[in-house]
Tab-separated table of C-alpha atoms in Angstrom:
chain	number	residue	atom	x	y	z
A	22	MET	CA	0.522	14.831	-16.918
A	23	THR	CA	-3.033	14.535	-15.570
A	24	THR	CA	-4.512	11.066	-16.039
A	25	PRO	CA	-7.471	11.277	-18.463
A	26	ILE	CA	-10.881	10.352	-17.077
A	27	TYR	CA	-12.883	7.842	-19.104
A	28	LEU	CA	-16.589	8.741	-19.281
A	29	ASP	CA	-17.621	6.979	-22.489
A	30	PHE	CA	-18.891	3.683	-21.091
A	31	GLN	CA	-21.712	3.467	-23.650
A	32	ALA	CA	-19.125	3.237	-26.432
A	33	THR	CA	-17.226	0.423	-24.748
A	34	THR	CA	-16.188	-0.796	-21.320
A	35	PRO	CA	-12.791	-2.035	-20.126
A	36	VAL	CA	-12.442	-5.779	-19.723
A	37	ASP	CA	-13.000	-6.607	-16.075
A	38	PRO	CA	-9.738	-8.047	-14.615
A	39	ARG	CA	-11.679	-11.100	-13.426
A	40	VAL	CA	-12.893	-11.678	-16.978
A	41	LEU	CA	-9.391	-11.310	-18.389
A	42	ALA	CA	-8.061	-13.860	-15.889
A	43	GLU	CA	-10.597	-16.411	-17.140
A	44	MET	CA	-9.734	-15.708	-20.774
A	45	LEU	CA	-5.925	-15.782	-20.705
A	46	PRO	CA	-5.364	-19.570	-20.509
A	47	TRP	CA	-7.399	-20.074	-23.692
A	48	PHE	CA	-5.016	-17.961	-25.769
A	49	ALA	CA	-1.790	-19.881	-25.237
A	50	GLU	CA	-2.138	-22.729	-22.737
A	51	ARG	CA	-5.411	-24.411	-23.759
A	52	TRP	CA	-5.577	-23.602	-27.445
A	53	GLY	CA	-7.655	-26.469	-28.822
A	54	ASN	CA	-10.219	-26.003	-31.582
A	55	PRO	CA	-13.600	-26.404	-29.829
A	56	HIS	CA	-14.954	-28.275	-32.854
A	57	ALA	CA	-12.105	-30.809	-32.961
A	58	THR	CA	-13.413	-33.014	-30.191
A	59	ASP	CA	-11.481	-36.185	-31.040
A	60	HIS	CA	-8.886	-35.174	-28.437
A	61	ARG	CA	-8.748	-33.525	-25.044
A	62	PHE	CA	-7.626	-30.114	-26.291
A	63	GLY	CA	-10.728	-29.747	-28.407
A	64	ARG	CA	-13.046	-31.277	-25.830
A	65	ASP	CA	-11.792	-28.897	-23.127
A	66	ALA	CA	-12.410	-25.905	-25.401
A	67	ALA	CA	-15.859	-27.215	-26.338
A	68	GLN	CA	-16.753	-27.629	-22.673
A	69	ALA	CA	-15.573	-24.080	-21.894
A	70	ILE	CA	-17.788	-22.725	-24.650
A	71	GLN	CA	-20.787	-24.656	-23.380
A	72	ILE	CA	-20.235	-23.217	-19.906
A	73	ALA	CA	-20.090	-19.736	-21.436
A	74	ARG	CA	-23.269	-20.414	-23.402
A	75	GLN	CA	-25.025	-21.427	-20.178
A	76	GLN	CA	-23.786	-18.287	-18.398
A	77	VAL	CA	-25.162	-16.041	-21.157
A	78	ALA	CA	-28.441	-17.948	-21.233
A	79	THR	CA	-28.829	-17.671	-17.449
A	80	LEU	CA	-28.298	-13.907	-17.586
A	81	ILE	CA	-31.303	-13.414	-19.902
A	82	GLY	CA	-33.493	-16.315	-18.761
A	83	ALA	CA	-32.989	-18.371	-21.923
A	84	ASP	CA	-32.218	-21.970	-22.760
A	85	PRO	CA	-28.543	-22.462	-23.769
A	86	ARG	CA	-29.717	-23.947	-27.090
A	87	GLU	CA	-31.244	-20.573	-27.921
A	88	ILE	CA	-27.898	-18.744	-27.766
A	89	ILE	CA	-25.918	-18.245	-30.986
A	90	PHE	CA	-22.495	-16.662	-30.607
A	91	SER	CA	-21.682	-13.756	-32.920
A	92	SER	CA	-19.089	-11.018	-33.304
A	93	GLY	CA	-21.315	-8.538	-31.479
A	94	ALA	CA	-24.672	-6.794	-31.499
A	95	THR	CA	-24.276	-5.306	-34.980
A	96	GLU	CA	-23.892	-8.748	-36.521
A	97	SER	CA	-26.670	-10.097	-34.298
A	98	ASN	CA	-29.030	-7.306	-35.371
A	99	ASN	CA	-28.308	-8.019	-39.029
A	100	PHE	CA	-28.680	-11.760	-38.591
A	101	LEU	CA	-31.864	-11.600	-36.547
A	102	LEU	CA	-33.712	-8.962	-38.558
A	103	GLN	CA	-32.825	-10.475	-41.908
A	104	GLY	CA	-33.711	-13.930	-40.627
A	105	ALA	CA	-36.970	-12.661	-39.181
A	106	SER	CA	-38.000	-11.464	-42.631
A	107	ALA	CA	-37.950	-15.073	-43.847
A	108	VAL	CA	-39.984	-16.217	-40.831
A	109	MET	CA	-42.462	-13.399	-41.478
A	110	ALA	CA	-42.829	-14.340	-45.133
A	111	ALA	CA	-43.543	-17.950	-44.218
A	112	ALA	CA	-46.310	-16.733	-41.890
A	113	GLY	CA	-47.828	-14.484	-44.558
A	114	ARG	CA	-46.825	-11.272	-42.772
A	115	SER	CA	-44.685	-8.438	-44.070
A	116	ARG	CA	-44.889	-5.220	-42.041
A	117	VAL	CA	-42.089	-4.114	-39.700
A	118	ILE	CA	-42.575	-1.653	-36.840
A	119	THR	CA	-39.620	0.178	-35.326
A	120	CYS	CA	-38.785	3.691	-34.136
A	121	ALA	CA	-36.609	6.599	-35.193
A	122	THR	CA	-34.210	6.377	-32.228
A	123	GLU	CA	-32.946	2.862	-32.905
A	124	HIS	CA	-29.265	2.166	-33.516
A	125	LYS	CA	-28.160	2.422	-37.131
A	126	ALA	CA	-27.508	-1.334	-37.071
A	127	VAL	CA	-31.296	-1.724	-36.857
A	128	LEU	CA	-32.414	1.238	-38.947
A	129	GLU	CA	-30.193	0.397	-41.900
A	130	VAL	CA	-31.243	-3.263	-41.930
A	131	VAL	CA	-34.888	-2.208	-41.772
A	132	ALA	CA	-34.232	0.108	-44.723
A	133	GLN	CA	-32.911	-2.897	-46.653
A	134	LEU	CA	-36.010	-4.889	-45.748
A	135	ALA	CA	-38.152	-2.028	-47.074
A	136	ILE	CA	-36.337	-2.204	-50.409
A	137	LYS	CA	-37.114	-5.928	-50.491
A	138	GLY	CA	-40.835	-5.271	-50.094
A	139	HIS	CA	-41.442	-5.107	-46.362
A	140	PRO	CA	-43.583	-2.070	-45.474
A	141	VAL	CA	-42.076	-0.209	-42.516
A	142	THR	CA	-43.905	1.777	-39.860
A	143	MET	CA	-41.438	4.202	-38.274
A	144	LEU	CA	-42.778	5.371	-34.929
A	145	ASP	CA	-42.278	8.953	-33.812
A	146	VAL	CA	-40.603	9.264	-30.420
A	147	PRO	CA	-41.667	11.819	-27.778
A	148	ALA	CA	-39.239	14.124	-25.988
A	149	SER	CA	-38.951	11.586	-23.164
A	150	GLY	CA	-37.380	9.149	-25.635
A	151	ILE	CA	-39.717	6.410	-24.399
A	152	ILE	CA	-42.142	4.610	-26.695
A	153	ASP	CA	-45.723	4.262	-25.473
A	154	PRO	CA	-46.964	0.707	-26.205
A	155	VAL	CA	-50.316	2.286	-27.078
A	156	ASP	CA	-48.635	3.864	-30.100
A	157	ILE	CA	-47.490	0.435	-31.235
A	158	ALA	CA	-50.965	-1.005	-30.643
A	159	ARG	CA	-52.459	1.576	-33.020
A	160	HIS	CA	-50.395	0.164	-35.854
A	161	MET	CA	-50.866	-3.519	-35.058
A	162	GLY	CA	-52.663	-5.598	-37.642
A	163	SER	CA	-52.602	-9.015	-39.232
A	164	ASP	CA	-49.831	-7.881	-41.619
A	165	VAL	CA	-47.371	-6.948	-38.850
A	166	GLY	CA	-44.710	-9.606	-38.577
A	167	LEU	CA	-41.943	-7.918	-36.608
A	168	VAL	CA	-41.511	-5.196	-33.996
A	169	SER	CA	-37.967	-4.054	-33.138
A	170	ILE	CA	-37.484	-1.712	-30.167
A	171	MET	CA	-34.199	-1.167	-28.321
A	172	ALA	CA	-34.194	-2.067	-24.616
A	173	ILE	CA	-31.976	0.834	-23.486
A	174	ASN	CA	-31.074	3.611	-25.885
A	175	ASN	CA	-27.356	3.855	-26.528
A	176	GLU	CA	-27.304	7.662	-26.739
A	177	ILE	CA	-29.826	8.880	-24.176
A	178	GLY	CA	-29.994	5.853	-21.879
A	179	VAL	CA	-33.777	5.633	-21.540
A	180	GLU	CA	-35.280	2.237	-20.718
A	181	GLN	CA	-38.090	1.132	-23.001
A	182	PRO	CA	-41.117	-0.821	-21.658
A	183	ILE	CA	-40.026	-4.032	-23.360
A	184	THR	CA	-42.220	-6.320	-21.232
A	185	ALA	CA	-45.361	-4.436	-22.247
A	186	ILE	CA	-44.239	-4.337	-25.875
A	187	GLY	CA	-43.454	-8.046	-25.821
A	188	ALA	CA	-46.907	-8.881	-24.450
A	189	LEU	CA	-48.501	-6.800	-27.190
A	190	CYS	CA	-46.484	-8.548	-29.890
A	191	ARG	CA	-47.314	-12.010	-28.567
A	192	GLU	CA	-51.019	-11.111	-28.424
A	193	HIS	CA	-50.993	-10.084	-32.091
A	194	GLY	CA	-48.727	-12.867	-33.347
A	195	ALA	CA	-45.797	-10.619	-34.282
A	196	LEU	CA	-42.149	-11.355	-33.565
A	197	PHE	CA	-40.490	-9.071	-31.017
A	198	HIS	CA	-36.813	-8.206	-31.424
A	199	THR	CA	-34.876	-6.032	-29.022
A	200	ASP	CA	-31.390	-4.652	-29.459
A	201	ALA	CA	-30.257	-5.146	-25.879
A	202	ALA	CA	-26.608	-4.222	-26.306
A	203	GLN	CA	-26.897	-1.440	-23.719
A	204	ALA	CA	-29.219	-3.400	-21.428
A	205	VAL	CA	-27.862	-6.915	-20.984
A	206	GLY	CA	-25.692	-7.083	-17.894
A	207	LYS	CA	-27.111	-3.804	-16.586
A	208	ILE	CA	-30.790	-4.465	-15.941
A	209	PRO	CA	-32.635	-7.748	-15.311
A	210	ILE	CA	-33.938	-9.242	-18.556
A	211	ASP	CA	-36.020	-12.404	-18.792
A	212	VAL	CA	-36.788	-13.271	-22.399
A	213	VAL	CA	-39.625	-15.591	-21.395
A	214	GLU	CA	-41.320	-13.138	-19.060
A	215	ALA	CA	-40.916	-10.287	-21.562
A	216	ASN	CA	-42.087	-12.391	-24.552
A	217	ILE	CA	-38.899	-11.597	-26.459
A	218	ASP	CA	-38.404	-13.699	-29.573
A	219	LEU	CA	-35.077	-12.270	-30.732
A	220	LEU	CA	-32.383	-10.404	-28.790
A	221	SER	CA	-28.960	-8.962	-29.635
A	222	LEU	CA	-26.083	-8.370	-27.210
A	223	SER	CA	-22.388	-7.443	-27.121
A	224	ALA	CA	-19.816	-8.466	-24.494
A	225	HIS	CA	-17.841	-5.223	-24.600
A	226	LYS	CA	-20.818	-3.211	-23.387
A	227	PHE	CA	-20.683	-4.957	-19.990
A	228	TYR	CA	-16.979	-5.477	-19.272
A	229	GLY	CA	-16.322	-8.382	-21.598
A	230	PRO	CA	-13.994	-8.444	-24.619
A	231	GLN	CA	-14.618	-6.712	-27.923
A	232	GLY	CA	-15.385	-8.916	-30.923
A	233	ILE	CA	-17.879	-11.297	-29.302
A	234	GLY	CA	-21.621	-11.157	-28.703
A	235	ALA	CA	-24.672	-13.313	-29.075
A	236	ALA	CA	-28.040	-13.612	-30.735
A	237	TYR	CA	-30.953	-15.134	-28.841
A	238	ILE	CA	-33.528	-16.964	-30.971
A	239	ARG	CA	-36.581	-18.398	-29.234
A	240	ARG	CA	-36.689	-22.168	-29.733
A	241	ALA	CA	-40.169	-22.176	-31.247
A	242	ILE	CA	-39.022	-20.134	-34.251
A	243	LYS	CA	-35.440	-21.378	-34.497
A	244	PRO	CA	-36.227	-24.225	-36.961
A	245	ASN	CA	-37.524	-21.668	-39.471
A	246	PHE	CA	-34.485	-19.408	-39.227
A	247	PRO	CA	-32.172	-19.199	-42.257
A	248	PRO	CA	-28.424	-19.525	-41.557
A	249	ARG	CA	-26.147	-16.515	-41.218
A	250	ALA	CA	-23.148	-18.396	-42.623
A	251	VAL	CA	-22.761	-21.917	-44.003
A	252	GLY	CA	-19.802	-24.184	-44.475
A	253	GLY	CA	-19.101	-25.944	-41.202
A	254	GLY	CA	-22.354	-26.519	-39.385
A	255	GLN	CA	-21.351	-24.796	-36.158
A	256	GLU	CA	-23.943	-23.096	-33.944
A	257	GLY	CA	-26.658	-25.491	-34.991
A	258	GLY	CA	-25.942	-24.773	-38.638
A	259	LEU	CA	-26.936	-21.125	-38.250
A	260	ARG	CA	-23.461	-19.565	-38.106
A	261	SER	CA	-20.637	-21.680	-39.420
A	262	GLY	CA	-17.063	-20.945	-38.443
A	263	THR	CA	-14.669	-21.777	-35.631
A	264	LEU	CA	-15.729	-20.131	-32.390
A	265	PRO	CA	-13.077	-18.048	-30.550
A	266	THR	CA	-12.854	-19.929	-27.274
A	267	ALA	CA	-11.156	-17.182	-25.277
A	268	LEU	CA	-13.707	-14.568	-26.369
A	269	CYS	CA	-16.653	-16.854	-25.639
A	270	VAL	CA	-15.215	-17.557	-22.188
A	271	GLY	CA	-14.863	-13.808	-21.659
A	272	LEU	CA	-18.483	-13.194	-22.609
A	273	GLY	CA	-19.651	-15.925	-20.257
A	274	SER	CA	-17.528	-14.663	-17.382
A	275	ALA	CA	-18.779	-11.087	-17.888
A	276	ALA	CA	-22.348	-12.401	-17.886
A	277	GLN	CA	-21.870	-14.240	-14.601
A	278	ILE	CA	-20.283	-11.214	-12.893
A	279	ALA	CA	-23.060	-8.945	-14.156
A	280	GLN	CA	-25.673	-11.356	-12.816
A	281	GLU	CA	-24.124	-11.089	-9.367
A	282	GLU	CA	-23.369	-7.361	-9.287
A	283	MET	CA	-25.901	-5.452	-11.411
A	284	VAL	CA	-28.095	-4.331	-8.502
A	285	ARG	CA	-25.174	-2.933	-6.495
A	286	GLU	CA	-23.689	-1.363	-9.610
A	287	ARG	CA	-26.924	0.463	-10.444
A	288	GLU	CA	-27.103	1.894	-6.928
A	289	GLN	CA	-23.521	3.162	-7.142
A	290	LEU	CA	-23.993	4.713	-10.596
A	291	THR	CA	-27.172	6.441	-9.441
A	292	ARG	CA	-25.197	8.101	-6.633
A	293	PHE	CA	-22.478	9.165	-9.068
A	294	ARG	CA	-24.952	10.564	-11.587
A	295	ASP	CA	-26.848	12.535	-8.949
A	296	ARG	CA	-23.619	13.952	-7.554
A	297	PHE	CA	-22.431	14.966	-11.022
A	298	LEU	CA	-25.688	16.811	-11.732
A	299	ALA	CA	-25.600	18.468	-8.313
A	300	LEU	CA	-22.122	19.826	-9.041
A	301	LEU	CA	-23.336	21.258	-12.353
A	302	ASP	CA	-26.332	22.818	-10.608
A	303	ASP	CA	-24.161	24.315	-7.867
A	304	ALA	CA	-22.109	26.013	-10.597
A	305	ARG	CA	-25.321	27.328	-12.201
A	306	MET	CA	-24.676	25.585	-15.483
A	307	ALA	CA	-27.482	26.091	-18.009
A	308	TYR	CA	-28.223	22.685	-19.540
A	309	VAL	CA	-31.065	20.371	-20.478
A	310	ILE	CA	-31.193	16.610	-20.070
A	311	ASN	CA	-32.016	14.799	-23.293
A	312	GLY	CA	-34.447	11.982	-22.598
A	313	GLU	CA	-36.358	11.258	-19.423
A	314	LEU	CA	-34.209	11.083	-16.302
A	315	ALA	CA	-36.488	8.904	-14.141
A	316	ARG	CA	-36.667	5.881	-16.479
A	317	ARG	CA	-33.036	5.741	-17.471
A	318	TRP	CA	-29.897	3.697	-16.979
A	319	PRO	CA	-28.042	5.824	-14.382
A	320	GLY	CA	-24.693	5.308	-16.088
A	321	ASN	CA	-25.876	7.573	-18.919
A	322	LEU	CA	-26.332	11.322	-19.049
A	323	ASN	CA	-26.991	13.133	-22.309
A	324	LEU	CA	-26.818	16.887	-21.814
A	325	SER	CA	-27.100	19.914	-24.080
A	326	PHE	CA	-25.328	22.979	-22.720
A	327	ASP	CA	-26.873	26.264	-23.820
A	328	ALA	CA	-24.744	28.151	-26.385
A	329	VAL	CA	-21.966	25.517	-26.364
A	330	ASP	CA	-21.367	23.432	-29.490
A	331	ALA	CA	-20.709	19.801	-28.593
A	332	GLU	CA	-17.756	19.390	-30.958
A	333	ALA	CA	-16.076	22.499	-29.576
A	334	LEU	CA	-16.608	21.229	-26.043
A	335	LEU	CA	-15.206	17.783	-26.838
A	336	MET	CA	-12.137	19.317	-28.481
A	337	SER	CA	-11.652	21.538	-25.445
A	338	VAL	CA	-11.612	18.679	-22.939
A	339	GLY	CA	-10.465	15.815	-25.176
A	340	GLU	CA	-7.042	15.417	-23.570
A	341	VAL	CA	-8.455	15.016	-20.073
A	342	LEU	CA	-12.058	13.774	-20.474
A	343	ALA	CA	-13.296	10.969	-22.699
A	344	LEU	CA	-16.830	11.972	-23.726
A	345	SER	CA	-18.781	11.668	-26.958
A	346	SER	CA	-21.418	13.502	-28.944
A	347	GLY	CA	-23.382	10.383	-29.875
A	348	SER	CA	-23.041	6.771	-30.923
A	349	ALA	CA	-19.474	5.521	-31.321
A	350	CYS	CA	-20.590	3.845	-34.562
A	351	THR	CA	-21.404	7.219	-36.146
A	352	ALA	CA	-18.619	9.274	-34.555
A	353	GLN	CA	-17.115	10.164	-37.952
A	354	SER	CA	-20.378	11.711	-39.162
A	355	LEU	CA	-20.684	15.490	-39.192
A	356	GLU	CA	-24.453	15.260	-38.785
A	357	PRO	CA	-26.048	15.883	-35.374
A	358	SER	CA	-27.320	12.864	-33.475
A	359	HIS	CA	-30.298	11.262	-35.186
A	360	VAL	CA	-31.585	10.294	-31.731
A	361	ILE	CA	-31.675	13.840	-30.357
A	362	THR	CA	-33.047	15.130	-33.662
A	363	ALA	CA	-35.871	12.585	-33.416
A	364	ILE	CA	-36.991	13.574	-29.905
A	365	VAL	CA	-36.673	17.394	-30.029
A	366	ASP	CA	-37.422	19.935	-32.728
A	367	ASP	CA	-34.440	22.111	-31.853
A	368	PRO	CA	-31.334	21.964	-34.093
A	369	ASP	CA	-29.180	23.781	-31.523
A	370	ARG	CA	-30.045	21.259	-28.838
A	371	ALA	CA	-28.972	18.422	-31.125
A	372	GLU	CA	-25.749	20.227	-32.050
A	373	ASN	CA	-24.972	20.844	-28.364
A	374	ALA	CA	-25.668	17.311	-27.079
A	375	VAL	CA	-22.894	15.526	-25.182
A	376	ARG	CA	-23.065	11.962	-23.877
A	377	ILE	CA	-21.475	11.338	-20.479
A	378	GLY	CA	-21.123	7.732	-19.333
A	379	PHE	CA	-20.241	6.414	-15.878
A	380	GLY	CA	-19.161	2.835	-15.250
A	381	ARG	CA	-17.952	0.139	-12.911
A	382	SER	CA	-14.432	1.557	-12.675
A	383	THR	CA	-15.494	5.195	-12.186
A	384	SER	CA	-14.489	6.654	-8.817
A	385	ALA	CA	-16.043	9.389	-6.703
A	386	GLU	CA	-12.857	11.430	-7.115
A	387	GLU	CA	-13.200	11.196	-10.901
A	388	ILE	CA	-16.791	12.426	-10.695
A	389	ASP	CA	-15.686	15.560	-8.841
A	390	ARG	CA	-12.710	16.207	-11.110
A	391	ALA	CA	-14.679	15.592	-14.315
A	392	ALA	CA	-17.441	17.971	-13.240
A	393	ALA	CA	-14.895	20.676	-12.475
A	394	ILE	CA	-13.179	20.239	-15.858
A	395	LEU	CA	-16.480	20.302	-17.723
A	396	ILE	CA	-17.765	23.360	-15.854
A	397	SER	CA	-14.561	25.263	-16.586
A	398	ALA	CA	-14.665	24.354	-20.291
A	399	VAL	CA	-18.328	25.324	-20.676
A	400	GLN	CA	-17.740	28.664	-18.971
A	401	ARG	CA	-14.692	29.375	-21.137
A	402	LEU	CA	-16.504	28.528	-24.389
A	403	ARG	CA	-19.493	30.636	-23.419
A	404	GLN	CA	-17.214	33.585	-22.686
A	405	LEU	CA	-15.510	33.177	-26.058
A	406	SER	CA	-18.889	32.994	-27.773
A	407	HIS	CA	-20.110	36.085	-25.926
A	408	SER	CA	-16.942	38.017	-26.804
A	409	ALA	CA	-17.222	37.034	-30.464
A	410	ALA	CA	-20.866	38.145	-30.557
A	411	GLU	CA	-19.854	41.552	-29.203
A	412	GLY	CA	-17.012	41.833	-31.730
A	413	VAL	CA	-14.318	41.905	-29.056
């Protein structure tokens, strides 16, 4: 049987073997509770977690005291946005600015904030998928307390101008939150340079384990932040509960590897992406790229193939190619991608959109084989569609 090719690296990434090697001892050999520091087992675990906290902080240019471990970016988004509402209220501000292409873990929390009395400005997004800071500036006022814009979009891969947005927020006294789940470990991020107040990340998006992530809270606003969970006082009293040592170690190890390899990895993925597109072009595939190609994480392609429904295409190749039609978090929904719908006024294009993700473990041979499989499937589905239209 042909080995399936995994091209869904935006949904999740495999744990890097080097990360796994660092994690394994903490499951069965060094199992101490990191908060029981009266003995060596606990102290060793606590020290391992502090090393991991430093590794995560170094990756994003933060102070280790600004890192709060979480179960992942969804929890971090909820924690940070809900907590920011309390900080906003204390400052006499209420308005939230975000955009229509954010992850549902941001959009649904913002919807809850609106119910609680926070006016929301939902920015339209151009076909490029990239927010113009000028559009944010038009809506800035003394009532704006929070701006939340994703660093790299999870569906179309475009990179937002977070440094310019952060400068704008700092100038107007608004908090800046970025969901950086798809960005951390892939592109350089410096929370100080970019004036980021709040940031969310997940380990499994950059070759760490599932079930662990972090929330960054700038020290200046941390004292005003309400706790996520109470009952034990861990994480500076903001998120009580025993930390999973092995998972924290895995996150830290993934962060350190990413710090060392992200430049080389981007260069390799750019070559793979360009080769994949060239193979489609050589076969005269009719497709459009959703979102701007130039300002994009090269491990992401989001394509709409003319006259080919995405679900039919995924079913056709599902045994041999792992692709997706949108966010993994909304994969059970029958609705077309809210991201594609937001950037183009073309229902067919949204229905036909397929996300193709390349990653660290992708090989050149897999690129060639995946392109051939996809080309064959698209051609077959188009022929079936053409035959059906002619009543054959």
